[in-house]
Coordinates of N, CA and C in Angstrom, one line a residue:
M29 N 6.1 4.5 20.8 CA 5.8 4.2 19.4 C 5.3 5.5 18.7
T30 N 5.9 5.9 17.6 CA 5.6 7.1 16.9 C 4.4 6.8 16.0
T31 N 3.5 7.7 16.0 CA 2.3 7.5 15.1 C 2.5 8.4 13.9
Y32 N 2.3 7.7 12.7 CA 2.4 8.3 11.5 C 1.1 9.0 11.0
L33 N 0.0 8.2 11.2 CA -1.3 8.6 10.8 C -2.3 7.8 11.6
E34 N -3.5 8.5 11.8 CA -4.6 7.8 12.4 C -5.8 7.9 11.5
S35 N -6.6 6.9 11.3 CA -7.9 7.0 10.7 C -8.9 6.8 11.8
E36 N -10.1 6.6 11.4 CA -11.2 6.3 12.4 C -10.9 5.1 13.3
R37 N -10.5 3.9 12.7 CA -10.2 2.8 13.4 C -8.8 2.2 13.5
L38 N -7.9 2.8 12.8 CA -6.5 2.3 12.7 C -5.5 3.4 12.9
T39 N -4.4 2.9 13.4 CA -3.2 3.7 13.6 C -2.1 3.2 12.8
L40 N -1.3 4.0 12.1 CA -0.2 3.7 11.3 C 1.2 4.2 12.0
R41 N 2.1 3.4 12.0 CA 3.4 3.7 12.6 C 4.5 3.1 11.8
P42 N 5.6 3.8 11.9 CA 6.8 3.2 11.2 C 7.2 1.7 11.8
F43 N 7.6 0.9 10.8 CA 8.1 -0.4 11.2 C 9.4 -0.2 11.9
A44 N 9.8 -1.3 12.7 CA 11.1 -1.4 13.3 C 11.7 -2.7 13.0
A45 N 12.9 -2.8 13.2 CA 13.7 -4.1 12.9 C 13.0 -5.2 13.5
A46 N 12.6 -5.0 14.7 CA 11.8 -6.2 15.5 C 10.5 -6.5 15.0
D47 N 10.0 -5.9 14.0 CA 8.7 -6.3 13.4 C 8.7 -7.3 12.3
A48 N 9.9 -7.9 12.0 CA 10.0 -8.9 10.9 C 9.0 -10.1 11.0
D49 N 8.7 -10.5 12.3 CA 7.7 -11.6 12.4 C 6.4 -11.2 12.0
L50 N 6.0 -9.9 12.1 CA 4.7 -9.5 11.7 C 4.6 -9.6 10.1
L51 N 5.6 -9.3 9.4 CA 5.6 -9.3 8.0 C 5.7 -10.8 7.4
I52 N 6.5 -11.6 8.2 CA 6.6 -13.0 7.9 C 5.2 -13.7 7.9
E53 N 4.6 -13.4 9.1 CA 3.2 -14.0 9.2 C 2.2 -13.5 8.1
L54 N 2.2 -12.2 7.8 CA 1.4 -11.6 6.8 C 1.6 -12.3 5.4
D55 N 2.9 -12.4 5.0 CA 3.3 -12.9 3.8 C 3.2 -14.5 3.7
S56 N 2.8 -15.2 4.8 CA 2.8 -16.6 4.8 C 1.4 -17.0 4.5
D57 N 0.3 -16.1 4.4 CA -0.9 -16.6 4.1 C -1.2 -16.7 2.5
P58 N -1.4 -17.7 2.0 CA -1.6 -17.9 0.6 C -2.6 -17.0 -0.1
A59 N -3.7 -16.7 0.6 CA -4.7 -15.8 0.1 C -4.2 -14.4 0.0
V60 N -3.4 -14.0 1.0 CA -2.8 -12.6 1.0 C -1.8 -12.4 -0.3
M61 N -1.2 -13.5 -0.5 CA -0.1 -13.5 -1.5 C -0.6 -13.9 -2.9
R62 N -1.9 -14.2 -3.0 CA -2.5 -14.7 -4.3 C -2.1 -14.0 -5.5
Y63 N -2.3 -12.6 -5.5 CA -2.0 -11.9 -6.7 C -0.6 -11.3 -6.7
L64 N 0.2 -11.8 -5.8 CA 1.6 -11.3 -5.8 C 2.6 -12.3 -6.2
T65 N 2.5 -13.5 -5.6 CA 3.3 -14.7 -5.9 C 2.5 -15.9 -6.3
G66 N 1.3 -15.9 -6.5 CA 0.5 -17.1 -6.7 C 0.2 -17.8 -5.4
G67 N 0.4 -17.2 -4.3 CA 0.2 -17.8 -3.0 C 1.5 -18.3 -2.2
A68 N 2.6 -18.2 -2.9 CA 3.9 -18.6 -2.2 C 4.3 -17.6 -1.2
P69 N 4.7 -18.1 0.0 CA 5.1 -17.1 1.0 C 6.5 -16.5 0.7
T70 N 6.7 -15.3 1.2 CA 8.0 -14.6 1.2 C 8.9 -15.4 2.1
P71 N 10.0 -15.9 1.8 CA 11.0 -16.6 2.6 C 11.3 -15.6 3.8
P72 N 11.3 -16.2 5.0 CA 11.6 -15.4 6.3 C 12.9 -14.6 6.2
E73 N 13.9 -15.2 5.6 CA 15.2 -14.6 5.5 C 15.2 -13.3 4.5
E74 N 14.3 -13.4 3.5 CA 14.1 -12.3 2.6 C 13.5 -11.2 3.4
V75 N 12.6 -11.5 4.2 CA 11.9 -10.4 5.0 C 12.9 -9.8 5.9
R76 N 13.7 -10.6 6.6 CA 14.6 -10.1 7.7 C 15.9 -9.4 7.0
D77 N 16.3 -10.0 5.9 CA 17.6 -9.5 5.3 C 17.4 -8.5 4.3
L78 N 16.3 -8.4 3.7 CA 16.0 -7.4 2.5 C 14.9 -6.5 2.8
A79 N 13.7 -7.0 3.1 CA 12.5 -6.1 3.2 C 12.7 -5.1 4.4
I80 N 12.9 -5.6 5.6 CA 13.0 -4.7 6.7 C 14.1 -3.7 6.5
P81 N 15.3 -4.0 6.1 CA 16.3 -3.0 5.9 C 15.8 -2.0 4.8
S82 N 15.2 -2.4 3.8 CA 14.7 -1.5 2.7 C 13.7 -0.6 3.3
I83 N 12.7 -1.1 4.0 CA 11.7 -0.3 4.7 C 12.3 0.8 5.5
L84 N 13.2 0.4 6.4 CA 13.9 1.3 7.3 C 14.7 2.4 6.5
A85 N 15.4 2.0 5.5 CA 16.1 3.0 4.7 C 15.1 3.9 4.0
G86 N 14.0 3.6 3.6 CA 13.1 4.4 3.0 C 12.7 5.6 3.9
Y87 N 12.5 5.3 5.1 CA 12.2 6.4 6.1 C 13.2 7.5 6.0
E88 N 14.5 7.0 6.1 CA 15.6 8.0 6.0 C 15.6 8.8 4.6
R89 N 15.4 8.0 3.6 CA 15.5 8.6 2.2 C 14.4 9.6 2.1
W90 N 13.2 9.5 2.7 CA 12.1 10.5 2.5 C 11.8 11.2 3.7
D91 N 12.8 11.4 4.6 CA 12.7 12.2 5.8 C 11.5 11.9 6.7
H92 N 11.2 10.5 6.8 CA 10.1 10.1 7.6 C 8.8 10.5 7.2
D93 N 8.7 11.1 6.1 CA 7.3 11.7 5.6 C 6.6 10.6 4.8
L94 N 7.3 9.8 4.1 CA 6.8 8.7 3.2 C 7.4 7.4 3.5
G95 N 6.8 6.2 3.1 CA 7.3 5.0 3.3 C 6.2 3.9 3.3
L96 N 6.5 2.8 4.0 CA 5.6 1.7 4.3 C 5.5 1.6 5.8
F97 N 4.1 1.5 6.3 CA 3.8 1.7 7.6 C 2.9 0.5 8.2
A98 N 3.2 0.2 9.4 CA 2.5 -0.9 10.1 C 1.2 -0.3 10.5
A99 N 0.1 -1.1 10.2 CA -1.3 -0.6 10.6 C -1.8 -1.6 11.8
H100 N -2.3 -0.9 12.8 CA -2.9 -1.6 14.0 C -4.2 -1.0 14.3
E101 N -5.1 -1.9 14.7 CA -6.4 -1.5 15.1 C -6.3 -0.7 16.4
K102 N -7.1 0.5 16.5 CA -7.0 1.3 17.7 C -7.6 0.5 18.9
D103 N -8.6 -0.2 18.6 CA -9.4 -1.1 19.6 C -8.6 -2.4 19.8
G104 N -7.7 -2.5 20.7 CA -7.1 -3.8 20.9 C -5.6 -3.8 20.5
G105 N -5.3 -3.1 19.4 CA -3.9 -3.0 18.9 C -3.5 -4.1 17.9
A106 N -4.4 -4.9 17.5 CA -4.1 -6.1 16.6 C -3.4 -5.5 15.3
F107 N -2.4 -6.3 14.9 CA -1.7 -5.9 13.6 C -2.7 -6.2 12.5
V108 N -2.9 -5.3 11.6 CA -3.8 -5.4 10.4 C -3.0 -5.7 9.2
G109 N -1.9 -5.2 9.0 CA -1.1 -5.2 7.8 C -0.3 -4.0 7.6
W110 N -0.1 -3.6 6.4 CA 0.7 -2.4 6.1 C 0.1 -1.6 5.0
F111 N 0.4 -0.3 5.0 CA 0.0 0.7 3.9 C 1.3 1.4 3.5
C112 N 1.4 1.9 2.3 CA 2.5 2.6 1.9 C 2.0 3.9 1.1
L113 N 2.7 4.9 1.2 CA 2.6 6.0 0.3 C 4.1 6.5 0.2
R114 N 4.6 6.2 -1.0 CA 6.1 6.4 -1.2 C 6.4 6.5 -2.7
P115 N 7.3 7.4 -3.1 CA 7.7 7.5 -4.5 C 8.6 6.3 -4.9
L116 N 8.8 6.0 -6.1 CA 9.8 5.1 -6.6 C 11.2 5.6 -6.2
R117 N 12.1 4.8 -5.9 CA 13.5 5.2 -5.5 C 14.1 6.2 -6.5
S118 N 13.8 6.0 -7.7 CA 14.5 6.8 -8.8 C 13.4 7.9 -9.3
G119 N 12.2 7.9 -8.7 CA 11.2 8.8 -9.2 C 11.1 10.1 -8.5
P120 N 10.3 11.0 -8.9 CA 10.1 12.4 -8.3 C 9.4 12.1 -7.0
R121 N 9.7 12.8 -6.0 CA 9.0 12.8 -4.7 C 7.6 13.2 -4.7
E122 N 7.2 14.0 -5.7 CA 5.8 14.4 -5.8 C 4.9 13.5 -6.4
E123 N 5.4 12.2 -6.8 CA 4.6 11.2 -7.4 C 4.8 10.0 -6.5
A124 N 3.7 9.6 -5.8 CA 3.8 8.5 -4.8 C 2.9 7.3 -5.1
E125 N 3.3 6.2 -4.8 CA 2.5 5.0 -4.9 C 1.7 4.8 -3.6
L126 N 0.5 4.4 -3.8 CA -0.4 4.0 -2.7 C -0.5 2.5 -2.8
G127 N -0.3 1.9 -1.6 CA -0.3 0.4 -1.6 C -0.7 -0.1 -0.3
Y128 N -1.2 -1.3 -0.2 CA -1.6 -2.0 1.2 C -1.5 -3.4 0.9
R129 N -1.3 -4.2 2.1 CA -1.4 -5.6 2.2 C -2.0 -5.9 3.6
L130 N -3.2 -6.5 3.6 CA -3.8 -6.7 4.8 C -4.1 -8.2 5.2
R131 N -4.0 -8.4 6.5 CA -4.4 -9.8 7.0 C -5.7 -10.2 6.4
Q132 N -5.8 -11.5 6.0 CA -7.1 -11.9 5.5 C -8.3 -11.8 6.4
A133 N -8.0 -11.9 7.8 CA -9.0 -11.8 8.8 C -9.6 -10.4 8.9
T134 N -9.0 -9.4 8.3 CA -9.5 -8.0 8.3 C -10.1 -7.6 7.0
W135 N -10.1 -8.5 6.0 CA -10.7 -8.2 4.8 C -12.2 -7.9 4.9
G136 N -12.7 -7.0 4.0 CA -14.2 -6.7 4.1 C -14.7 -5.8 5.1
R137 N -13.7 -5.1 5.9 CA -14.1 -4.2 6.9 C -14.0 -2.7 6.5
G138 N -13.5 -2.6 5.3 CA -13.4 -1.1 4.8 C -12.1 -0.5 5.2
Y139 N -11.2 -1.3 5.8 CA -9.9 -0.7 6.2 C -9.1 -0.1 5.0
A140 N -9.0 -0.9 3.9 CA -8.3 -0.3 2.8 C -8.6 1.1 2.3
T141 N -10.0 1.2 2.2 CA -10.6 2.5 1.7 C -10.3 3.6 2.8
E142 N -10.6 3.2 4.1 CA -10.6 4.2 5.1 C -9.2 4.7 5.3
V143 N -8.2 3.9 5.3 CA -6.7 4.4 5.5 C -6.2 5.0 4.2
S144 N -6.6 4.5 3.1 CA -6.1 5.1 1.7 C -6.6 6.5 1.7
Q145 N -7.9 6.7 2.1 CA -8.5 8.1 2.1 C -7.7 9.1 3.0
A146 N -7.3 8.6 4.1 CA -6.5 9.4 5.0 C -5.0 9.6 4.5
L147 N -4.4 8.6 3.8 CA -3.1 8.8 3.2 C -3.2 9.8 2.1
L148 N -4.3 9.8 1.2 CA -4.4 10.7 0.1 C -4.5 12.2 0.8
A149 N -5.3 12.3 1.9 CA -5.4 13.6 2.4 C -4.1 14.1 2.9
K150 N -3.3 13.2 3.6 CA -2.0 13.6 4.2 C -1.1 14.0 3.0
G151 N -1.0 13.1 2.0 CA -0.1 13.4 0.9 C -0.3 14.6 0.2
F152 N -1.6 14.9 -0.2 CA -1.9 16.0 -0.9 C -2.0 17.3 -0.1
A153 N -2.4 17.3 1.1 CA -2.6 18.5 1.9 C -1.3 18.8 2.7
E154 N -0.5 17.9 3.1 CA 0.5 18.2 4.0 C 2.0 17.9 3.4
L155 N 2.1 16.9 2.5 CA 3.4 16.5 2.1 C 3.8 16.8 0.7
G156 N 3.0 17.7 0.0 CA 3.4 18.2 -1.4 C 3.3 17.2 -2.4
I157 N 2.6 16.2 -2.2 CA 2.4 15.1 -3.3 C 1.5 15.8 -4.4
R158 N 1.8 15.5 -5.6 CA 0.9 16.1 -6.7 C 0.1 15.0 -7.5
M159 N 0.6 13.7 -7.4 CA -0.1 12.6 -8.1 C 0.2 11.4 -7.3
V160 N -0.8 10.6 -7.1 CA -0.7 9.3 -6.5 C -1.1 8.2 -7.4
W161 N -0.5 7.1 -7.5 CA -0.8 6.0 -8.4 C -0.7 4.7 -7.6
A162 N -1.5 3.8 -8.2 CA -1.5 2.3 -7.6 C -1.7 1.4 -8.7
E163 N -1.0 0.2 -8.5 CA -1.1 -0.8 -9.5 C -1.6 -2.2 -8.9
T164 N -2.3 -2.9 -9.7 CA -2.6 -4.3 -9.3 C -2.9 -5.1 -10.6
M165 N -3.2 -6.4 -10.3 CA -3.6 -7.2 -11.4 C -4.9 -6.9 -11.9
T166 N -5.2 -7.0 -13.2 CA -6.4 -6.7 -13.8 C -7.6 -7.6 -13.0
V167 N -7.3 -8.8 -12.7 CA -8.3 -9.7 -12.0 C -8.5 -9.3 -10.6
N168 N -7.8 -8.5 -10.0 CA -7.9 -8.2 -8.6 C -9.0 -7.2 -8.4
R169 N -10.2 -7.6 -8.6 CA -11.3 -6.7 -8.4 C -11.4 -6.0 -7.0
P170 N -11.3 -6.7 -5.9 CA -11.4 -5.9 -4.7 C -10.4 -4.8 -4.5
S171 N -9.2 -4.9 -5.0 CA -8.3 -3.7 -5.0 C -8.7 -2.7 -5.9
R172 N -9.2 -3.0 -7.1 CA -9.6 -2.1 -8.1 C -10.8 -1.3 -7.6
N173 N -11.7 -1.9 -6.8 CA -12.8 -1.3 -6.2 C -12.3 -0.3 -5.3
V174 N -11.3 -0.5 -4.5 CA -10.8 0.5 -3.5 C -10.3 1.7 -4.3
M175 N -9.5 1.5 -5.3 CA -9.0 2.6 -6.1 C -10.1 3.5 -6.7
E176 N -11.1 2.8 -7.2 CA -12.3 3.5 -7.8 C -13.0 4.3 -6.6
K177 N -13.2 3.7 -5.5 CA -13.8 4.5 -4.4 C -13.1 5.7 -4.1
L178 N -11.8 5.6 -4.2 CA -10.9 6.8 -3.9 C -11.0 7.9 -4.9
G179 N -11.6 7.6 -6.0 CA -11.6 8.6 -7.1 C -10.5 8.5 -8.0
M180 N -9.7 7.3 -8.0 CA -8.6 7.2 -8.9 C -9.2 6.7 -10.1
T181 N -8.6 6.9 -11.3 CA -9.1 6.5 -12.6 C -8.0 5.6 -13.3
L182 N -8.5 4.7 -14.0 CA -7.7 3.8 -14.8 C -6.8 4.7 -15.8
A183 N -5.4 4.7 -15.7 CA -4.6 5.4 -16.4 C -4.1 4.6 -17.5
E184 N -3.7 3.3 -17.3 CA -3.2 2.4 -18.3 C -3.2 1.0 -17.9
N185 N -3.2 0.1 -18.9 CA -3.0 -1.3 -18.7 C -1.5 -1.5 -18.7
I186 N -1.0 -2.5 -17.9 CA 0.5 -2.7 -17.8 C 0.7 -4.2 -18.0
P187 N 1.8 -4.5 -18.6 CA 2.1 -6.0 -18.7 C 2.4 -6.6 -17.3
T188 N 2.1 -7.9 -17.3 CA 2.5 -8.7 -16.2 C 4.0 -8.9 -16.1
P189 N 4.7 -8.6 -14.9 CA 6.1 -8.8 -14.7 C 6.4 -10.3 -15.0
D190 N 7.6 -10.5 -15.5 CA 8.1 -11.9 -15.8 C 8.0 -12.8 -14.6
D191 N 8.3 -12.3 -13.3 CA 8.3 -13.1 -12.1 C 6.9 -13.4 -11.7
M192 N 5.8 -12.9 -12.4 CA 4.5 -13.1 -12.0 C 3.6 -13.9 -12.9
M193 N 4.3 -14.4 -14.0 CA 3.7 -15.0 -15.1 C 2.9 -16.3 -14.6
A194 N 3.2 -17.0 -13.5 CA 2.6 -18.1 -13.1 C 1.5 -17.8 -12.2
V195 N 1.2 -16.6 -11.9 CA 0.1 -16.2 -11.0 C -1.2 -16.2 -11.7
E196 N -2.3 -16.7 -11.1 CA -3.6 -16.8 -11.6 C -4.1 -15.4 -12.2
G197 N -4.5 -15.5 -13.4 CA -5.0 -14.2 -14.1 C -3.9 -13.4 -14.7
S198 N -2.6 -13.8 -14.7 CA -1.4 -13.1 -15.3 C -1.7 -12.9 -16.7
E199 N -2.4 -13.6 -17.4 CA -2.6 -13.4 -18.9 C -3.3 -12.1 -19.2
H200 N -4.0 -11.6 -18.2 CA -4.9 -10.3 -18.3 C -4.0 -9.2 -18.0
G201 N -2.8 -9.3 -17.5 CA -1.9 -8.2 -17.3 C -2.4 -7.4 -16.0
G202 N -1.9 -6.2 -15.9 CA -2.2 -5.3 -14.7 C -2.8 -4.1 -15.1
V203 N -3.2 -3.2 -14.2 CA -3.8 -1.9 -14.3 C -3.1 -1.0 -13.4
R204 N -2.9 0.3 -13.9 CA -2.4 1.4 -13.1 C -3.5 2.5 -13.0
Y205 N -3.8 2.8 -11.8 CA -4.8 3.9 -11.5 C -4.0 5.1 -11.0
E206 N -4.6 6.4 -11.2 CA -4.0 7.5 -10.8 C -5.0 8.5 -10.3
I207 N -4.6 9.5 -9.4 CA -5.4 10.6 -9.0 C -4.4 11.7 -8.8
T208 N -4.7 13.0 -9.3 CA -3.9 14.1 -9.0 C -4.5 14.9 -7.9
K209 N -3.6 15.8 -7.3 CA -4.0 16.7 -6.3 C -5.3 17.4 -6.7
E210 N -5.3 17.9 -7.9 CA -6.5 18.7 -8.3 C -7.7 17.8 -8.4
Q211 N -7.6 16.6 -8.9 CA -8.7 15.7 -8.8 C -9.2 15.5 -7.5
W212 N -8.3 15.2 -6.6 CA -8.6 14.9 -5.1 C -9.3 16.2 -4.6
E213 N -8.8 17.3 -4.8 CA -9.3 18.6 -4.2 C -10.8 18.8 -4.7
R214 N -11.1 18.5 -6.0 CA -12.5 18.7 -6.5 C -13.4 17.7 -5.8
R215 N -12.9 16.5 -5.4 CA -13.7 15.5 -4.7 C -14.1 16.0 -3.3
Q216 N -13.2 16.8 -2.7 CA -13.4 17.3 -1.3 C -14.3 18.4 -1.3
A217 N -14.5 19.1 -2.4 CA -15.3 20.4 -2.4 C -16.8 20.0 -2.2

């Protein structure tokens, strides 16, 4: 297994085609999917036929430097969820999205902040990233707290996508947070 990144307690690795069941289980938890689909699970065939091939293609697209990565606890190897650091398909490589989706059993342990800090360091110090952004629903206070702990600042309010209008809190829209390499460097000094 190739390691992409290690933090204090977690290891990130590229996904493989055989990992579909991990994503199916993760996306089957209504609490995990609350701010994404209103709690509806991702259909297994969508994970197998669309999500996994897209994740694998991303590694090739970005020379295995960026993408969506499986996170496992160092102690015991349990699957925690995933983290991503990746540009939009049509966007510049130097601007990357930071994201994560974690199993409910691991919430509240500081994993999102821990690994996101390590991803920012890798992106800014090693991969030539100049700006990282993250988006969530306005009402998703736990994710917003992580973004703020990372030193990301609220850049703009964004409209709720049409396919999320039935999700709790959709009437409040979403938010986009950003941090530049220069802002990150100042925080490290």
